[in-house]
Every structure is written in structure tokens, then in C-alpha cells.
Short mmCIF file of C-alpha atoms in Angstrom, two decimals:
data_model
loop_
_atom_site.label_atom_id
_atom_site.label_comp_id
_atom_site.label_asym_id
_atom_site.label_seq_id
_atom_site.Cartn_x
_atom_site.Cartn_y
_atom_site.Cartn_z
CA UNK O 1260 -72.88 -7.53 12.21
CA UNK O 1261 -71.23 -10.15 9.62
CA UNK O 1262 -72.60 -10.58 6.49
CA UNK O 1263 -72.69 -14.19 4.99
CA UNK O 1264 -70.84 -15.35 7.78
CA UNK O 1265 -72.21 -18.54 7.58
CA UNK O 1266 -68.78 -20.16 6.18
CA UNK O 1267 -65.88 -18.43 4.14
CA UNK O 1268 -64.24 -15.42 5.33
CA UNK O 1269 -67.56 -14.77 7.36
CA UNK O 1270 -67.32 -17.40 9.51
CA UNK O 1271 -63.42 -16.91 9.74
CA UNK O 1272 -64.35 -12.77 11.12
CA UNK O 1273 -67.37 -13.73 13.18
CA UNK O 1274 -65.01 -16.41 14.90
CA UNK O 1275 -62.81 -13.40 15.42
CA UNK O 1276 -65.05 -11.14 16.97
CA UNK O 1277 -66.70 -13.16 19.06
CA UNK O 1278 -63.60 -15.10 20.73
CA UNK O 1279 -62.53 -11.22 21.24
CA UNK O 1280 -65.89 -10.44 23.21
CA UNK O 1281 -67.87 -9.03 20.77
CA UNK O 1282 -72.15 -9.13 20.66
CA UNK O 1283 -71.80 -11.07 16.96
CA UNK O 1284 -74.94 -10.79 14.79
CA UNK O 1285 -74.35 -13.97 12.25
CA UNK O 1286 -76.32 -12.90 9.06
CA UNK O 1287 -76.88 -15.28 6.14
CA UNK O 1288 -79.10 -16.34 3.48
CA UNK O 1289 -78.82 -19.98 4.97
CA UNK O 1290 -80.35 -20.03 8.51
CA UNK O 1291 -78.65 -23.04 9.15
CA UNK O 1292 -74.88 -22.30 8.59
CA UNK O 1293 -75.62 -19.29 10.53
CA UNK O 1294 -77.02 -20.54 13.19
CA UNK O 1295 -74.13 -23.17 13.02
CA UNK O 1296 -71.67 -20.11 13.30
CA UNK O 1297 -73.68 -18.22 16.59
CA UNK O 1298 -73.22 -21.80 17.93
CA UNK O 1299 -69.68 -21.81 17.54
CA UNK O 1300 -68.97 -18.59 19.04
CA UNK O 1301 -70.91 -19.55 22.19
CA UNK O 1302 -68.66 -22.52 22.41
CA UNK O 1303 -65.54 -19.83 22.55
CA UNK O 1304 -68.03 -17.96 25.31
CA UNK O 1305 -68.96 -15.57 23.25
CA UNK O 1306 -72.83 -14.04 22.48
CA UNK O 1307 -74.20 -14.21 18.84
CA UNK O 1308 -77.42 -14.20 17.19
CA UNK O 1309 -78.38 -15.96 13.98
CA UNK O 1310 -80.75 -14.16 11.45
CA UNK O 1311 -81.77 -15.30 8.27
CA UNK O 1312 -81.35 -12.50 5.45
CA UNK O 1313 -80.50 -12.16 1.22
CA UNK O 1314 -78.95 -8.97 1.64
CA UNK O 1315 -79.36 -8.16 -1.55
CA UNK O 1316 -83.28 -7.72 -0.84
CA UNK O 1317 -84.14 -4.08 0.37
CA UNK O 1318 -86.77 -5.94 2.86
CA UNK O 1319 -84.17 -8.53 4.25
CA UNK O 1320 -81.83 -5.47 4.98
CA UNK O 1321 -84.14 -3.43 6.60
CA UNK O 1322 -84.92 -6.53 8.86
CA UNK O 1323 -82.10 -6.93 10.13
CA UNK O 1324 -81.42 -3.69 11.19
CA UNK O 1325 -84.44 -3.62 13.11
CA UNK O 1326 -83.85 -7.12 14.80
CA UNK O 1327 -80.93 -5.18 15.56
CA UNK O 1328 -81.30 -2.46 17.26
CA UNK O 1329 -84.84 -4.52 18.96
CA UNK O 1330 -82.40 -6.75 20.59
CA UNK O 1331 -78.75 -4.48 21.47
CA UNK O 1332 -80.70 -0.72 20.83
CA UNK O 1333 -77.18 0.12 18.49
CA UNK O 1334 -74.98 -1.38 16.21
CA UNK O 1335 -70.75 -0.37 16.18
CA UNK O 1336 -69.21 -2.20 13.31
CA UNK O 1337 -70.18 -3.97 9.99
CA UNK O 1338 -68.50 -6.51 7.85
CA UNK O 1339 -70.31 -7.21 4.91
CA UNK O 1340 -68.66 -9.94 2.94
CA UNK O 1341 -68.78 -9.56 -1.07
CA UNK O 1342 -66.32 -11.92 -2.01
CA UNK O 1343 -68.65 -14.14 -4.51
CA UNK O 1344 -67.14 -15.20 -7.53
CA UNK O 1345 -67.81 -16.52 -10.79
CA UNK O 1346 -64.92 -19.03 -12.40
CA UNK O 1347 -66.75 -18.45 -16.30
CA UNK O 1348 -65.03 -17.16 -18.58
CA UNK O 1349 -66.26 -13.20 -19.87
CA UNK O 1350 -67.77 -14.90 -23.07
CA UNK O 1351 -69.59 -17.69 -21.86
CA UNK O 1352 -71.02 -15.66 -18.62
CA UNK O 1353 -74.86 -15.64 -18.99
CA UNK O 1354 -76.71 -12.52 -18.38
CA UNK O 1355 -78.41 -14.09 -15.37
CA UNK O 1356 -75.16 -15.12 -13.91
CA UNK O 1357 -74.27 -11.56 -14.13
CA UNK O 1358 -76.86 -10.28 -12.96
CA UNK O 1359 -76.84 -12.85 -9.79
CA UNK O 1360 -72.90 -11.33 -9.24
CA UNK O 1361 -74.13 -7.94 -9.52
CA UNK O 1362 -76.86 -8.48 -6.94
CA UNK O 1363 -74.54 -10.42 -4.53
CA UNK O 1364 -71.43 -8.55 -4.20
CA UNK O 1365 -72.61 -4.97 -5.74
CA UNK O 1366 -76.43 -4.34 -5.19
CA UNK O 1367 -75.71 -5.50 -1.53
CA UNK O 1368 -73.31 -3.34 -0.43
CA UNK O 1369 -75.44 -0.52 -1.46
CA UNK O 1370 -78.12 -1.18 0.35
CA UNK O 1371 -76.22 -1.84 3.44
CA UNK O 1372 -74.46 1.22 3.17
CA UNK O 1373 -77.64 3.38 2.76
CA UNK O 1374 -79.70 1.37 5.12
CA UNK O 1375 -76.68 1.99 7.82
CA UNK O 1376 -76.38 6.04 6.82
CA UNK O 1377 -79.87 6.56 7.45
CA UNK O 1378 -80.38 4.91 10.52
CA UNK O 1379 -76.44 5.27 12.38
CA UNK O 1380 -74.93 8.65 13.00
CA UNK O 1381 -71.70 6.60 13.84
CA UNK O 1382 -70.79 3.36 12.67
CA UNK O 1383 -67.57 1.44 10.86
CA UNK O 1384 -68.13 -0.86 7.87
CA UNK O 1385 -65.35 -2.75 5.88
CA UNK O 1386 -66.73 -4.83 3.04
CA UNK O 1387 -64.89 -7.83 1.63
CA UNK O 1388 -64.38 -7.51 -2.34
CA UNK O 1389 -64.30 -10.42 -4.66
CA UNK O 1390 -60.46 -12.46 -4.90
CA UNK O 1391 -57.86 -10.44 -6.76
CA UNK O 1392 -57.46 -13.66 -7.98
CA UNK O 1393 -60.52 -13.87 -10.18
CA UNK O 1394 -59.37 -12.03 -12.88
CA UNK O 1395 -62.17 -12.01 -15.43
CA UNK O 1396 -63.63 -8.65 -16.92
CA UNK O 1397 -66.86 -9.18 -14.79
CA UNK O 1398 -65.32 -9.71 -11.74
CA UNK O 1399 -62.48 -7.12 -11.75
CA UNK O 1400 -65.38 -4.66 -12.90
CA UNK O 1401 -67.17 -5.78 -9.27
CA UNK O 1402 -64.10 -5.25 -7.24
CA UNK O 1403 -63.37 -1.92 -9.07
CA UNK O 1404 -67.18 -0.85 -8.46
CA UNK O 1405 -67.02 -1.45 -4.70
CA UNK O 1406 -63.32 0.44 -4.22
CA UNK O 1407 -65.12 3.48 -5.82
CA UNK O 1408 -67.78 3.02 -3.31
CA UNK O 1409 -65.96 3.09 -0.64
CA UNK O 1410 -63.71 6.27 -1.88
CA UNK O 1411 -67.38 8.17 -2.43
CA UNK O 1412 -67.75 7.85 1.03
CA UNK O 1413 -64.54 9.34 1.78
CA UNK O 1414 -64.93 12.44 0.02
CA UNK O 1415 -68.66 13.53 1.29
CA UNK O 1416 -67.57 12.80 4.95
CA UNK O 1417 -71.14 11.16 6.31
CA UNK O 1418 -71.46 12.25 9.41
CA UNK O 1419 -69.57 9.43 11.31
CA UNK O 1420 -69.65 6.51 9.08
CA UNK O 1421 -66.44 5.15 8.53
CA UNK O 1422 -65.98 2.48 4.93
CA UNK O 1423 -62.89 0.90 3.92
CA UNK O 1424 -62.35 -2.08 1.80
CA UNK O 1425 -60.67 -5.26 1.98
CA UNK O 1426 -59.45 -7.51 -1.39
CA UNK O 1427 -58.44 -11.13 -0.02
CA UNK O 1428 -55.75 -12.60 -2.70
CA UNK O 1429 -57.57 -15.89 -3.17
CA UNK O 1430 -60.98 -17.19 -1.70
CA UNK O 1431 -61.56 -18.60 1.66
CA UNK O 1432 -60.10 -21.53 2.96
CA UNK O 1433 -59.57 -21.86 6.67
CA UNK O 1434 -59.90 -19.82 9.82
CA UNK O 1435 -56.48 -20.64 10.11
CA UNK O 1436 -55.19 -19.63 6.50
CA UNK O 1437 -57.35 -16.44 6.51
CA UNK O 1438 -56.19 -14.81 9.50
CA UNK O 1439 -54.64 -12.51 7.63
CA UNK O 1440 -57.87 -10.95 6.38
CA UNK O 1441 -59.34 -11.31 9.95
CA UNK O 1442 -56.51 -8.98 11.14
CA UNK O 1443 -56.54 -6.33 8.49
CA UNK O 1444 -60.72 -5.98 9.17
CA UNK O 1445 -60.34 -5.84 12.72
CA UNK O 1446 -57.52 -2.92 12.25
CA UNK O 1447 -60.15 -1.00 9.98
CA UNK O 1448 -62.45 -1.71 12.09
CA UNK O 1449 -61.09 -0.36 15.18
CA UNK O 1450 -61.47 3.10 16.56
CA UNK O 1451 -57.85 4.02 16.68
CA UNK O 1452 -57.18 3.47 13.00
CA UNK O 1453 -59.58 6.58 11.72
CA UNK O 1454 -59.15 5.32 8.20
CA UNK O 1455 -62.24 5.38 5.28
CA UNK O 1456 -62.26 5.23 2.10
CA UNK O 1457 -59.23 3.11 1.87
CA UNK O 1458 -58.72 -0.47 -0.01
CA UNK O 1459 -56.25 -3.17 1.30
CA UNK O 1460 -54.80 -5.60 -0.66
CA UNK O 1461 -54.61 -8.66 1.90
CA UNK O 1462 -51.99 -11.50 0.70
CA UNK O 1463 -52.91 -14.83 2.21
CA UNK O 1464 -51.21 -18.11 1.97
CA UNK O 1465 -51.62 -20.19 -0.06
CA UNK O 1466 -54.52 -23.08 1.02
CA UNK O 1467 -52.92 -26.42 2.19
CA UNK O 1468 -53.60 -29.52 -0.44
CA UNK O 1469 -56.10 -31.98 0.95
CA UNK O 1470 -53.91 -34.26 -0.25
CA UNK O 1471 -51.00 -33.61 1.73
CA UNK O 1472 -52.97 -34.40 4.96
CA UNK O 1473 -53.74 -37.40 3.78
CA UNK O 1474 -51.99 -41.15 5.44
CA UNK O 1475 -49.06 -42.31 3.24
CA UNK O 1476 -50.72 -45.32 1.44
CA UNK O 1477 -53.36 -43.32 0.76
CA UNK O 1478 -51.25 -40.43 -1.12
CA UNK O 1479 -49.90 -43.91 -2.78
CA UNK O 1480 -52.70 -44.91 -3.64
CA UNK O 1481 -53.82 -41.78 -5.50
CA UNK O 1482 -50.17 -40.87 -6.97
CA UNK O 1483 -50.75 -41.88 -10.61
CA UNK O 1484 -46.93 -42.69 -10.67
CA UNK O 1485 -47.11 -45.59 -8.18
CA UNK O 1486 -47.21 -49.15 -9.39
CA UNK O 1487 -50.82 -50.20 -7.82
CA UNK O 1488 -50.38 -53.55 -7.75
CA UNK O 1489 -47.04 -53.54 -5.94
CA UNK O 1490 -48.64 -51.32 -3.28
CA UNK O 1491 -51.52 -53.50 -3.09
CA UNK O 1492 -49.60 -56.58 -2.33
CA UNK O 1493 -47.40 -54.22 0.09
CA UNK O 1494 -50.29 -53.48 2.27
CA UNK O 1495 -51.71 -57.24 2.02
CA UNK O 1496 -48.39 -57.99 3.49
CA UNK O 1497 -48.14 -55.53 6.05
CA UNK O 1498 -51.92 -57.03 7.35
CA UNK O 1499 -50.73 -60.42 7.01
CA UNK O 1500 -47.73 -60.03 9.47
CA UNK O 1501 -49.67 -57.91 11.58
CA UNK O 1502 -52.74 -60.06 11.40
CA UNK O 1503 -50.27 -63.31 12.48
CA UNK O 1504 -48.65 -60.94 15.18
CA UNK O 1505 -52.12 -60.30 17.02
CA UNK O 1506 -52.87 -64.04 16.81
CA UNK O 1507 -49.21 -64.59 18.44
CA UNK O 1508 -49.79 -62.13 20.99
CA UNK O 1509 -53.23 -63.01 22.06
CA UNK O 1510 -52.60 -67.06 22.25
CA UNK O 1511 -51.62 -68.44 25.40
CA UNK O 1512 -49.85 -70.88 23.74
CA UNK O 1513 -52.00 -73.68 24.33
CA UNK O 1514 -52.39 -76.37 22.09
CA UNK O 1515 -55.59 -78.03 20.82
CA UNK O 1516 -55.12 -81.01 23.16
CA UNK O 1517 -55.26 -78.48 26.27
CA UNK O 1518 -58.05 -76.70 24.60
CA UNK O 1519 -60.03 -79.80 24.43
CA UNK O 1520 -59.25 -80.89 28.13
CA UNK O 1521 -60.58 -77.86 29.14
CA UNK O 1522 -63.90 -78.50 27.66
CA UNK O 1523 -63.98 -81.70 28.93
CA UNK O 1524 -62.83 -80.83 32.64
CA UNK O 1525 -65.49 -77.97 32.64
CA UNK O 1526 -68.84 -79.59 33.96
CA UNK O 1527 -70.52 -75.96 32.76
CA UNK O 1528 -69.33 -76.41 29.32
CA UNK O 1529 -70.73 -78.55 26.40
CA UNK O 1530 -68.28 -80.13 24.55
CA UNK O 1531 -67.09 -79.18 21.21
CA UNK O 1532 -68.93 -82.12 19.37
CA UNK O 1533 -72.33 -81.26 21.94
CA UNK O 1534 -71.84 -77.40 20.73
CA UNK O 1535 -71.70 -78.53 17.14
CA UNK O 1536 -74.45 -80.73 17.01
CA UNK O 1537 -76.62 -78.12 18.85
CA UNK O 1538 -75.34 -75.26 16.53
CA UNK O 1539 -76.57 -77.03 13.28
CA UNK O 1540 -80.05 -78.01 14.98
CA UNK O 1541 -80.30 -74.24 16.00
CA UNK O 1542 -79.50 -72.14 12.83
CA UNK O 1543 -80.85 -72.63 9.66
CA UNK O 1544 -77.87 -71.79 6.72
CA UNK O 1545 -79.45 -73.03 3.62
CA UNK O 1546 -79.18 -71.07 0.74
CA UNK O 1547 -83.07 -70.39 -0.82
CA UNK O 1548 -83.89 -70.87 -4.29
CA UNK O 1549 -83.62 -67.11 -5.11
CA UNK O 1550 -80.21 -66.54 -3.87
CA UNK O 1551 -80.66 -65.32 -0.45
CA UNK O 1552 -79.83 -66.88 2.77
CA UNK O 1553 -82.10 -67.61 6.11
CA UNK O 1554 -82.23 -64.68 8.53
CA UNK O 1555 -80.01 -66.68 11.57
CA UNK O 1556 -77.07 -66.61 8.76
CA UNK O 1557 -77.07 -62.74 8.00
CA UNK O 1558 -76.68 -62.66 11.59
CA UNK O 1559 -73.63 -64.37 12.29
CA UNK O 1560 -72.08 -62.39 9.12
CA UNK O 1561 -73.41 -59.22 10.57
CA UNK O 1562 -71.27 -60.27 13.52
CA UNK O 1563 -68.32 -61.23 12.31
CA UNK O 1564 -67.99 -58.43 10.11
CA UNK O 1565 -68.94 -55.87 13.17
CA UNK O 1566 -66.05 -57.79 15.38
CA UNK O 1567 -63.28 -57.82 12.44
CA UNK O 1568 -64.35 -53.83 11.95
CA UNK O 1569 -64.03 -52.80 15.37
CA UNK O 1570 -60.66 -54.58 15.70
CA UNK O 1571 -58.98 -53.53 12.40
CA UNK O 1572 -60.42 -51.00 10.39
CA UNK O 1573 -58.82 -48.10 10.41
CA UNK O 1574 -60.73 -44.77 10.70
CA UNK O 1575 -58.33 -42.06 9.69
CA UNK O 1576 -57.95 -44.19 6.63
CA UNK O 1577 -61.94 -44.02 5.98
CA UNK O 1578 -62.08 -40.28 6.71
CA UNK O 1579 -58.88 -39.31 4.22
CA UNK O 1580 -60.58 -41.02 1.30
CA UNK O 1581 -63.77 -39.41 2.83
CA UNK O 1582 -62.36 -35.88 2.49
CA UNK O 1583 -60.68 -37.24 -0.81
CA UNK O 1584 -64.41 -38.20 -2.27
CA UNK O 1585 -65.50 -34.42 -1.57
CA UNK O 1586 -62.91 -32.63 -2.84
CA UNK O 1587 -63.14 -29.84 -5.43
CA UNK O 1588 -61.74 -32.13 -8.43
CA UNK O 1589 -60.24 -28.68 -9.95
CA UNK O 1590 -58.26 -28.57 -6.95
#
């Protein structure tokens, strides 16, 4: 069972677990990511389960468990990921937003924890504590109140339930950039290690930049330092030449005057003056009164600008200022 696994480090373990073969119960307060997540594990031929749950509710807990053991009869291993954070400072942190932290990462674990020692005589947890990053009183008081947790359990030995804790360096990023974390759960997880009651401080890389992934001209474009109007007229260069390349390239070399003789030596073909005089009977490109212009004329527009698109615009460029447009601007 993964907790919020949804996206985050959640997604990153239950991606783990079930590309190593594991039954993976996807828990999360959005249905959606979750289900999302089961999806992607399936893809990697693995079995998961989506189920819908605030696991800071006493009711949502206790559902899951029995969805649980209605579906597999027993449950091995839980990950239940606490790593919410709050970037406000101690003094302007309302006593709601508080409260919300201490529900999310704190009240949750407890009721995990109890829920699994009444109902599994032997069972492994690891819970994922808040960044060591995030390093304001309220959130160093979470970590702290989780780590003590975890060494309760330790020293009253019950029965065979197994809890050790895991403190990420930074928040979640990538599957790829938090495999670290992935690798240190799996380790406390697994039978051979015997360990509870123990906290590991997990260093993970640093995240890469978005914009670093980004084309050239677009890391131009947003490098504050670059002269904009010399890059613009660079890259209306560059499409020039490459815009009279293509026309190069795709000519045949054939003048007007063979163009024209062609025309005429077709019998299946009007000629250019015929297809001009039928053109301007057909379509109707007056502009109206109000501004607009006849239906038959957005048309043709539509149509060149679909056939210009398809040949020249370039997608990677649309999808790096794509990613640019959603970035987190304190990044």
C-alpha cells in the first residue's frame, strides 16, 4: 500500500514496486492521479488498484484496509508518504495552515499506524517525512514528531510490525531524480534488513532546470542578457534562407513559360485566366461593414495557415515554451 502515490515520491515508489512485481494498492485523496498511477504500473505489467482515501480521516483509513484485505485477504508492506510542506514563513503561518500540516503529515501517520497494529500481526511500514530542506519551526517540529514515532515503536516491540523513517533532502521531482529514496524504502522495506525504529537521511540530486532542456533560441530568448532584437532578426534570417532553400529544392526548375504551356497542352486543365475568372465568380471576399469577412474567405485562410503549420512549425519549440508557461516561477 502507497500512500498519496498519486504523483511525488508516491508515484516514484509505487512505480518501483510494481515494475518489481508487487500487488500495488495506489491510495490518494485524488481518484484520478491514482487511478492514473495503477494505470501506469499495468503498462510495466504490473497489478495495482486505485482507491480513493484522505488518510487523515479515521473512516477513509479504515476503508482502505478493508478494501484491502476484501480484495488480497493480507497486506506485507506500507509506505505512507508525509512529505507535505508549507514554504510560509513561522510568523505568517495561519492556524488553519497548521492545522492542515498537522493533519496531513502527523495525524495520518497515526492513524495508519494504529489502524495497521490492530488489524496485522506482521507488517513493514516506512513513512516519508517532510524535506530536510524545509527548514521552518513548523515543519522541522513535523519531521521531529514522526522520527519519535517511529523510535516509540522500536522500544515496545509490537508484535511484528516493523517502522522506520525516511527524510528525502528536497521534495519530489522525478522518478528518475528520486531513485534514491525509492532504494532506501525498498531496503527498509525488505525482510532481510530487520531494521525499525530507524530514520534515514536520503540525499538526492539536485532537480534538473526546466530551462536547461529547453532548444537553444529558446534559452535565448528567455536569457535576460541577450540582445532580443539581434536574435529576432537571427532567426528571421535563418527562416528566410531556409524558406528560399525549400522553394529551390522543390522547383523543377521550370520557368513560367513552361508552366503556362502545360496548362495550355492539358485538355483536362482550365487555363490560368479560365481558373481566375471562375475563382472570383465562386468565392465571395468582400469585407462586410462590421469588419468581418464572408465565410468562403476564412476558409482559404484556415487553409493556408493549416498547410504553412504542418510544413514549418516546429513542435518541440511549442512544447519548451509550453513547459516554460507552467513552470513554478520561484524556480
Amino acid at each position: 500500500m502507497v500512500s498519496n502515490a498519486g504523483h511525488g515520491f508516491g508515484r516514484a515508489v509505487a512505480l518501483a514496486y510494481g515494475d518489481a512485481g508487487y500487488d500495488v494498492v495506489c491510495v490518494d485523496e485524488d481518484v484520478a492521479l491514482a487511478s492514473k498511477t495503477a494505470a501506469e504500473i499495468e503498462e510495466l505489467n504490473g497489478q495495482a488498484i486505485p482507491i480513493q482515501a484522505d488518510c487523515s480521516t479515521n473512516m477513509d483509513v479504515r476503508k482502505v484496509f478493508d478494501k484491502i484485505f476484501e480484495i488480497f485477504g493480507t497486506l506485507s508492506g506500507i509506505i505512507h508518504i508525509a512529505s507535505v510542506e508549507n514554504s510560509s514563513r513561522f510568523v505568517e503561518l495561519s492556524e488553519g495552515e497548521f492545522s492542515e500540516l498537522v493533519d496531513e503529515a502527523f495525524r495520518s501517520s497515526y492513524l495508519i499506524l494504529r489502524t495497521a497494529v490492530k488489524r496485522l500481526d506482521d507488517v513493514w511500514i516506512v513513512i516519508v517525512t517532510p524535506p530536510k530542506n524545509a527548514t521552518e519551526p513548523h515543519m522541522v517540529a513535523l519531521r521531529g514528531a514522526i522520527v519519535y514515532l517511529a523510535e516509540g515503536f522500536k522500544e515496545e516491540h509490537y508484535k511484528g510490525i516493523r517502522i522506520n523513517v525516511v527524510t528525502p533532502s528536497r521534495h519530489a521531482s522525478d522518478p528518475a531524480y528520486d531513485a534514491a529514496l525509492v532504494q532506501n524504502v525498498r531496503y527498509l522495506g525488505s525482510s532481510y534488513s530487520g531494521l525499525s525504529g530507524h530514520c534515514l537521511s536520503v540525499e538526492l540530486p539536485p532537480p534538473p532546470k526546466v530551462v536547461e532542456s529547453l532548444l537553444p533560441e529558446v534559452q535565448a530568448a528567455l536569457d535576460p542578457n541577450m540582445d532580443q532584437d539581434e536574435l529576432e532578426a537571427s532567426l528571421y534570417q535563418d527562416f528566410d534562407e531556409d524558406f528560399d532553400e525549400d522553394f529551390d529544392e522543390d522547383s523543377d526548375e521550370d520557368s513560367d513559360e513552361d508552366l503556362e504551356g502545360e496548362f495550355d497542352e492539358d485538355s483536362n486543365l482550365e487555363s490560368p485566366d479560365d481558373f481566375e475568372d471562375d475563382f472570383e465568380d465562386d468565392a465571395t471576399f468582400e469585407r462586410h461593414e462590421d469588419g468581418t469577412i464572408s465565410p468562403a474567405a476564412d476558409d482559404v485562410a484556415d487553409f493556408d495557415q493549416d498547410s504553412y503549420l504542418a510544413k514549418h512549425y516546429d513542435l518541440k519549440l511549442v512544447r519548451d515554451i509550453e513547459i516554460y508557461n507552467r513552470m513554478d516561477k520561484k524556480d
